[in-house]
XYZ file of C-alpha atoms in Angstrom:
59
model
C 10.637 3.123 0.522
C 8.012 3.385 -2.175
C 5.750 6.316 -2.940
C 2.002 5.797 -3.233
C 2.366 6.213 -7.006
C 4.907 3.380 -7.121
C 2.592 1.148 -5.082
C -0.334 1.948 -7.398
C 1.727 1.092 -10.482
C 2.881 -2.198 -8.957
C 1.545 -5.688 -9.615
C -1.962 -5.531 -11.002
C -2.151 -1.753 -10.646
C -4.879 -0.228 -8.508
C -6.521 3.174 -8.510
C -5.593 5.905 -6.056
C -9.203 5.933 -4.837
C -9.081 2.194 -4.100
C -5.799 2.540 -2.212
C -7.133 5.311 0.031
C -10.396 3.405 0.558
C -8.355 0.394 1.667
C -6.505 2.702 4.067
C -9.826 3.865 5.544
C -10.853 0.241 6.002
C -7.390 -0.694 7.347
C -6.873 -3.172 4.504
C -3.914 -1.441 2.835
C -0.279 -2.177 3.641
C 1.104 -0.219 6.589
C 2.294 3.241 5.570
C 4.857 5.649 6.986
C 4.438 9.416 6.923
C 7.898 11.040 7.018
C 8.340 14.729 7.905
C 7.540 15.797 4.322
C 3.983 14.507 4.887
C 3.888 12.173 1.876
C 2.951 8.557 2.495
C 5.552 5.879 1.925
C 5.364 2.084 2.013
C 8.391 -0.028 2.815
C 9.099 -2.469 -0.009
C 9.335 -5.451 2.381
C 5.986 -4.522 3.985
C 4.346 -4.349 0.549
C 5.861 -7.694 -0.479
C 4.634 -9.350 2.738
C 1.178 -7.767 2.282
C 0.969 -9.112 -1.284
C 2.173 -12.564 -0.214
C -0.533 -12.758 2.471
C -3.152 -12.142 -0.218
C -1.892 -14.690 -2.724
C -4.442 -17.315 -3.632
C -3.706 -20.532 -1.842
C -1.851 -18.725 0.956
C -2.059 -20.420 4.344
C -4.473 -18.744 6.734
């Protein structure tokens, strides 16, 4: 699982503010909150989320 920091540093890089805004709008990839309280994103979920947003992707 990836930390929020790892997701932010990923392809294209996005700001922390943008990521949390996307979460508010339910546009961000699905997150998991383990017992330590820190958000995590499964790598496969992030990859699928990115693939769905690729230009030319089937609707």
